[in-house]
Short mmCIF file of C-alpha atoms in Angstrom, two decimals:
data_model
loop_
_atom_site.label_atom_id
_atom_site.label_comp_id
_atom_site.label_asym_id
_atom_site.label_seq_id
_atom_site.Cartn_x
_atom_site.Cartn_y
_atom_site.Cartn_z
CA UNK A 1 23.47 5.36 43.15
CA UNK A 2 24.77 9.04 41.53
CA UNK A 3 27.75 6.64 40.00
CA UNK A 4 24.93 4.37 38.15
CA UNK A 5 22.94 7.54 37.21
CA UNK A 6 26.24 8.98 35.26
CA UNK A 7 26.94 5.50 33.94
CA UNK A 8 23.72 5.25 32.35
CA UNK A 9 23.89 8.68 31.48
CA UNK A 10 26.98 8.63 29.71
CA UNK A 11 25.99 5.47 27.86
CA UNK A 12 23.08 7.70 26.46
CA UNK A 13 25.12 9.93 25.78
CA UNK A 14 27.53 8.03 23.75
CA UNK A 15 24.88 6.14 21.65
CA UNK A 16 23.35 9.61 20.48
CA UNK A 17 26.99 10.88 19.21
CA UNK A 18 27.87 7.48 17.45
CA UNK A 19 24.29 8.06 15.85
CA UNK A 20 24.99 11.68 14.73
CA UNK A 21 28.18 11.02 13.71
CA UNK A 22 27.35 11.09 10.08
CA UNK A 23 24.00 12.69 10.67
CA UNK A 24 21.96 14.11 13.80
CA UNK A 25 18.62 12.26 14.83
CA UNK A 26 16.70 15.52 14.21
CA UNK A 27 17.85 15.43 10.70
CA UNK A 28 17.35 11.70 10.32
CA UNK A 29 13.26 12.48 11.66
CA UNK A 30 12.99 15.66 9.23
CA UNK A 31 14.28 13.44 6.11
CA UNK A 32 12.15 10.60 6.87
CA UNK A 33 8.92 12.75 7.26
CA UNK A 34 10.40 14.43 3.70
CA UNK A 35 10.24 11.12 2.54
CA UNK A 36 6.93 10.58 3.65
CA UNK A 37 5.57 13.47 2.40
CA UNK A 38 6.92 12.71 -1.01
CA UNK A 39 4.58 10.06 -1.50
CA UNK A 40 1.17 11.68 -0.50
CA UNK A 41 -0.10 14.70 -2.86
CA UNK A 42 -3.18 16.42 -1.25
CA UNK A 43 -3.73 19.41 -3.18
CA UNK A 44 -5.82 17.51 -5.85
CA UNK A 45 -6.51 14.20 -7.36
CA UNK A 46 -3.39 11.84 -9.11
CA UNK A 47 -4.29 10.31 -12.63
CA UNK A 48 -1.77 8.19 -14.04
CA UNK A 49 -1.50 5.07 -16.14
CA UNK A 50 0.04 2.24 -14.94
CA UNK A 51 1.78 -0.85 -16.62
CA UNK A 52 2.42 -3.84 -14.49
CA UNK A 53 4.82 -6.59 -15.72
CA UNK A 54 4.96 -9.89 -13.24
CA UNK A 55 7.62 -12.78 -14.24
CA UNK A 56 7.82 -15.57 -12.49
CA UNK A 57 11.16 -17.76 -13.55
CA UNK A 58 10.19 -20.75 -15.40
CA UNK A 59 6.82 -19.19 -15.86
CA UNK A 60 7.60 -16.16 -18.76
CA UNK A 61 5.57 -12.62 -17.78
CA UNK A 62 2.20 -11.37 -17.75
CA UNK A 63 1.17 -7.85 -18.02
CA UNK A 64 -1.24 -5.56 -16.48
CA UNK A 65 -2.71 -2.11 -17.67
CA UNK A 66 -4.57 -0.02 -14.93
CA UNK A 67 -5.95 3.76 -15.09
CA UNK A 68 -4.87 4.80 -11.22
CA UNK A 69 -7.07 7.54 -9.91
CA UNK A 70 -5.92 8.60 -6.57
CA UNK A 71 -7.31 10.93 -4.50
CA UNK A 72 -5.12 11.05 -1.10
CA UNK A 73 -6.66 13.66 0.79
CA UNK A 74 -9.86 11.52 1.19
CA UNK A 75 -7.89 8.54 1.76
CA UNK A 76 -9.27 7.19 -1.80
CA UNK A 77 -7.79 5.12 -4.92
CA UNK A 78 -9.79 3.51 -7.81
CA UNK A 79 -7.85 0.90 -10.32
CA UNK A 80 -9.36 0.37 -13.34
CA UNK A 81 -7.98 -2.39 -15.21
CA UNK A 82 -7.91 -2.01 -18.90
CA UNK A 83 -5.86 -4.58 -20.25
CA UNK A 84 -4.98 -7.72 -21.22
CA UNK A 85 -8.51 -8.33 -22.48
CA UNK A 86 -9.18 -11.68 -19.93
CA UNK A 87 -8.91 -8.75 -16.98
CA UNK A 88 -10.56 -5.76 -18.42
CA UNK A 89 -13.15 -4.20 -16.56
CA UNK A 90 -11.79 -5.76 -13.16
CA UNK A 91 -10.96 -3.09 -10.31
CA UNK A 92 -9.77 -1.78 -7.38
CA UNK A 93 -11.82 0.84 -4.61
CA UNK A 94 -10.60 2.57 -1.37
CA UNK A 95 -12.93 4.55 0.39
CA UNK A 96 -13.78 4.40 4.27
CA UNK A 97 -10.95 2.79 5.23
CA UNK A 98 -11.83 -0.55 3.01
CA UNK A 99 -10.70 -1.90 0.16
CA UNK A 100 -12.79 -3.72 -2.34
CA UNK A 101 -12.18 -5.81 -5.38
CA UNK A 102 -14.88 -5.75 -8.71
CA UNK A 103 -15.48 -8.42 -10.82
CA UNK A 104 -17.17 -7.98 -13.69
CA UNK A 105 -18.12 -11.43 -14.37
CA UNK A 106 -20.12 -12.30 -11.77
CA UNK A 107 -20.82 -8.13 -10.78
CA UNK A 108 -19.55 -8.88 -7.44
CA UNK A 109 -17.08 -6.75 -5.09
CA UNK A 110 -15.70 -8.82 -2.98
CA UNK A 111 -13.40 -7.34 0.43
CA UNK A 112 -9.29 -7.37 0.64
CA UNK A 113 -7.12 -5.41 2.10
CA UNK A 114 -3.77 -3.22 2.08
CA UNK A 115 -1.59 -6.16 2.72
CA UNK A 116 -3.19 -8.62 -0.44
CA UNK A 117 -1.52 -8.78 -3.75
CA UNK A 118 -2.63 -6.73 -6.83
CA UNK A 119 -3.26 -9.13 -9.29
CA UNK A 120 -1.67 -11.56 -8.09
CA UNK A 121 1.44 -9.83 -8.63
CA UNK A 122 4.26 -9.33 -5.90
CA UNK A 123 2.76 -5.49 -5.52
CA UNK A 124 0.69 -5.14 -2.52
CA UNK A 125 -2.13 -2.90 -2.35
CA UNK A 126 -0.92 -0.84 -0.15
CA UNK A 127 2.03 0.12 -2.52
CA UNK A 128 -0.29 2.60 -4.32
CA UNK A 129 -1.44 4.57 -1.53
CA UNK A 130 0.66 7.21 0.57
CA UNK A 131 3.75 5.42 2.96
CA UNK A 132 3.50 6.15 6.35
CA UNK A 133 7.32 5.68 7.21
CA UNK A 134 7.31 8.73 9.18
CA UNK A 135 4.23 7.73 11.24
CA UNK A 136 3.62 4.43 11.76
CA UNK A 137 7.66 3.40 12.48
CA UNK A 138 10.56 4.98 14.76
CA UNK A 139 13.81 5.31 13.71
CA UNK A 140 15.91 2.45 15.37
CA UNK A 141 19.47 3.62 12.75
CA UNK A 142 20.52 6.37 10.44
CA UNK A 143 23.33 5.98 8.70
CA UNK A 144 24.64 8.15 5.46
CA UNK A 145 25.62 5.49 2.75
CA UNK A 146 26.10 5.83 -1.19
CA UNK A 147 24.18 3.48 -2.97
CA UNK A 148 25.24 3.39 -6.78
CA UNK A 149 26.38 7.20 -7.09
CA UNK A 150 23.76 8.42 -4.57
CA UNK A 151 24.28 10.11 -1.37
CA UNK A 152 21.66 8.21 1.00
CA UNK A 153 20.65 7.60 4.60
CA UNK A 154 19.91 3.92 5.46
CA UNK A 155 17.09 4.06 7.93
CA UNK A 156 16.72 0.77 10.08
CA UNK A 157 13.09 1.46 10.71
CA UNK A 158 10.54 -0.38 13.30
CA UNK A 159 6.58 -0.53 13.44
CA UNK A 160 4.98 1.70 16.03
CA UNK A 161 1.85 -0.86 15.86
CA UNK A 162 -0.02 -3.69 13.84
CA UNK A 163 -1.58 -1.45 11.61
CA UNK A 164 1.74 -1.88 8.82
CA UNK A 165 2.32 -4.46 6.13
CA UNK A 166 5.34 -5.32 7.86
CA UNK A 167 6.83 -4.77 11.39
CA UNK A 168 10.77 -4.04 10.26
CA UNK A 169 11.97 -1.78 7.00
CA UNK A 170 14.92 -0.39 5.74
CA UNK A 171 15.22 2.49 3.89
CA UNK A 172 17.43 3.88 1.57
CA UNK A 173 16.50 7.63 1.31
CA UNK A 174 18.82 10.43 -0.91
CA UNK A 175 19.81 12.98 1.41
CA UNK A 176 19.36 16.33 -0.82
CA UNK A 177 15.36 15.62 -1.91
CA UNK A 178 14.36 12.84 0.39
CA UNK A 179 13.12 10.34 -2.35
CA UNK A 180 13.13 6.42 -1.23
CA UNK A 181 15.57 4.78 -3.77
CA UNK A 182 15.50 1.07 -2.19
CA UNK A 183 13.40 -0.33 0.20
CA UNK A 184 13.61 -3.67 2.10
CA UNK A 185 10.57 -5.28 4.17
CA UNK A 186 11.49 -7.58 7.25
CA UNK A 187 9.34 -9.75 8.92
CA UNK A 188 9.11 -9.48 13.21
CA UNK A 189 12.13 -12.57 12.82
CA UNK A 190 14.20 -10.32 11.00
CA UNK A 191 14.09 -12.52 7.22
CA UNK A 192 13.69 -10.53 4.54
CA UNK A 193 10.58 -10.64 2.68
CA UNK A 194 10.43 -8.10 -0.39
CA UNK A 195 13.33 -5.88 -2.07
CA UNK A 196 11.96 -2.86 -3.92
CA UNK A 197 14.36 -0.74 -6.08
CA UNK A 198 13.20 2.82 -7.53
CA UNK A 199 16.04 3.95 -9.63
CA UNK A 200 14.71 7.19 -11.33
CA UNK A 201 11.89 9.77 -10.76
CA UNK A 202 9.59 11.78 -12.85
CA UNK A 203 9.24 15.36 -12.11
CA UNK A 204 5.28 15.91 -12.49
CA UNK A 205 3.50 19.96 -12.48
CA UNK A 206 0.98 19.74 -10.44
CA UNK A 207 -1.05 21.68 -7.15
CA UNK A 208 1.59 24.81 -7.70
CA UNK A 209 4.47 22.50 -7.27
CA UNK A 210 6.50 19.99 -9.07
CA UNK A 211 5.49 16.51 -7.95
CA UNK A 212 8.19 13.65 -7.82
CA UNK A 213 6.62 10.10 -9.12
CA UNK A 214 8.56 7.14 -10.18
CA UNK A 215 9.38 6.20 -13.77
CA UNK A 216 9.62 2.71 -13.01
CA UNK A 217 9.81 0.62 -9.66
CA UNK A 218 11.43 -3.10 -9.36
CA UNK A 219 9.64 -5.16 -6.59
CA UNK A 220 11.39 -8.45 -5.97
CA UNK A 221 9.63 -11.33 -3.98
CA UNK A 222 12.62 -12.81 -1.59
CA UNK A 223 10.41 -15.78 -0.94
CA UNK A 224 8.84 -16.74 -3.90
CA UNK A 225 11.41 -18.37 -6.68
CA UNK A 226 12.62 -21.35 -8.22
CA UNK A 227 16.71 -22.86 -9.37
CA UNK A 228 16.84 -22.20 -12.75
CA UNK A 229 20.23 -23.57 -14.30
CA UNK A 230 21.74 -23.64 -10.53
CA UNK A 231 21.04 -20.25 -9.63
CA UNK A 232 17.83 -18.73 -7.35
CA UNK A 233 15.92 -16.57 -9.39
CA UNK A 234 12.87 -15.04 -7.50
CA UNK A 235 9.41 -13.25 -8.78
CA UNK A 236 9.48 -9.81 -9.60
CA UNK A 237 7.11 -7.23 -10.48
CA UNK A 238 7.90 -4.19 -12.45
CA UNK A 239 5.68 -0.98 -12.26
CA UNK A 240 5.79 1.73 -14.88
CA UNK A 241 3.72 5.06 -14.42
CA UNK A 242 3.16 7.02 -17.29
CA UNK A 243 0.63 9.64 -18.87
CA UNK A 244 0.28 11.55 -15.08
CA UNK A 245 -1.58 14.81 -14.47
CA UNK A 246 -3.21 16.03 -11.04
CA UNK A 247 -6.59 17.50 -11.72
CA UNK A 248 -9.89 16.87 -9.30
CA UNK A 249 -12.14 14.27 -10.72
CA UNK A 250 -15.83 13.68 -10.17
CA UNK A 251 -16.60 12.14 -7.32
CA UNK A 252 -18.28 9.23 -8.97
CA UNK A 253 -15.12 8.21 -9.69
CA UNK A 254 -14.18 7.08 -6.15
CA UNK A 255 -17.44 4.87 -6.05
CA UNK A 256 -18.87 1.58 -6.61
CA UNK A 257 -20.86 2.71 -9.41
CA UNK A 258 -18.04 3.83 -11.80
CA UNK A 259 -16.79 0.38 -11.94
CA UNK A 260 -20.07 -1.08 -12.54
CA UNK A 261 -20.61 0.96 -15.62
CA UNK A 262 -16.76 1.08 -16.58
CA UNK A 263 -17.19 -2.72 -16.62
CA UNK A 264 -19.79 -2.71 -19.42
CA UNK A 265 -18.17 -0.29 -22.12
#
């Protein structure tokens, strides 16, 4: 029985040293929750401008202007949508936990969720509120890597629970600031669903700190595509943020009211 005990013991042991050979699991949990944290900004409210371009092969591109108001310590976001003209006035609200969509047209908000598409673009909802990579997944991998000329760790990452767009992530995170660079969502049979690339960041003053938001992020659809000229070419949704501050707005802004009377101007 004692021989079994040390066996298993020594296999535990073993799998924690081939895991910290390149880095130590207490480092891989500190630069994931980094990560994390990168994301959220609870000192005061985000404003930002956001331009959405969607192209679909075969299909040519559509773009999407949105005022973002975000306001993470409340757990709120409001999406104004302000251009082309067929979608102005439409709009986005999270408050209590819900998410609801405005129509103008018909003055009707109608429920979604985290997991729907914005626009019918490949961007989920969920993609413009705080990540919870740190707290809704455990760390199953850590591995230092370079991807391009950046030092990263690729986290294999798993869902804790239900409550995630998607039960199986990697993560490419750069080791010195802890900024997600590349992102890959898995479904619970392991295909892959959605590639996300965020090649630069923005450094933004803000809540006595400098904030770190993305120029531009790359979402690619792994399902969604057609052949064109012999060669797969899937969806893909590029987000640009630009114009960001952090300053507290009213709280009307956060309410089903605002886009009412946004809607009418």
């Amino acid at each position: 029985m004692n021989k079994k005990i040390c066996f298993v013991f020594s296999l535990l042991i073993l799998g924690y040293v081939v895991f910290a050979q390149g880095i130590s699991l207490e480092e891989a949990g500190l630069l994931l929750e980094k990560a994390q944290k990168n994301t959220a900004f609870y000192e005061s409210d985000l404003i930002a401008h956001y331009t959405i371009v969607q192209e679909n092969p075969g299909s040519g591109k559509s773009m999407t202007d949105a005022d973002m108001y975000r306001r993470d310590r409340e757990k709120k976001w409001t999406a104004l949508i302000t251009g082309p003209s067929s979608e102005k006035g439409k709009g986005y609200l999270q408050f209590d936990g819900n998410i609801w969509f405005f129509d103008p047209t018909d003055k009707r908000f109608t429920f979604t969720s985290a997991k729907d598409k914005f626009q019918g673009t490949n961007a989920n909802n969920s993609d413009f509120m705080p990540q919870k990579y740190y707290s809704s997944y455990s760390i199953e991998s850590a591995t230092p890597v370079v991807l391009g000329k950046l030092n990263c760790v690729l986290f294999n990452l798993k869902a804790k629970g239900d409550d995630v767009d998607y039960p199986f992530l990697k993560l490419w995170v750069t080791r010195d600031d802890g900024l997600v660079r590349k992102k890959e969502d898995y479904s619970k049979s392991g295909q892959l669903l959605r590639t996300s690339l965020i090649p630069s960041y923005q450094i933004v003053e803000g809540n006595g700190r400098k904030n770190m938001l993305p120029v531009k992020m790359l979402i690619v659809d792994n399902l969604r595509g057609k052949k064109i000229d012999g060669k797969m070419q899937y969806e893909r949704t590029q987000i640009s943020i630009s114009n960001a501050v952090f300053k507290n707005e009213e709280n009307i802004v956060y309410s089903k009211p605002f886009l009412e009377m946004m809607s009418v101007k």
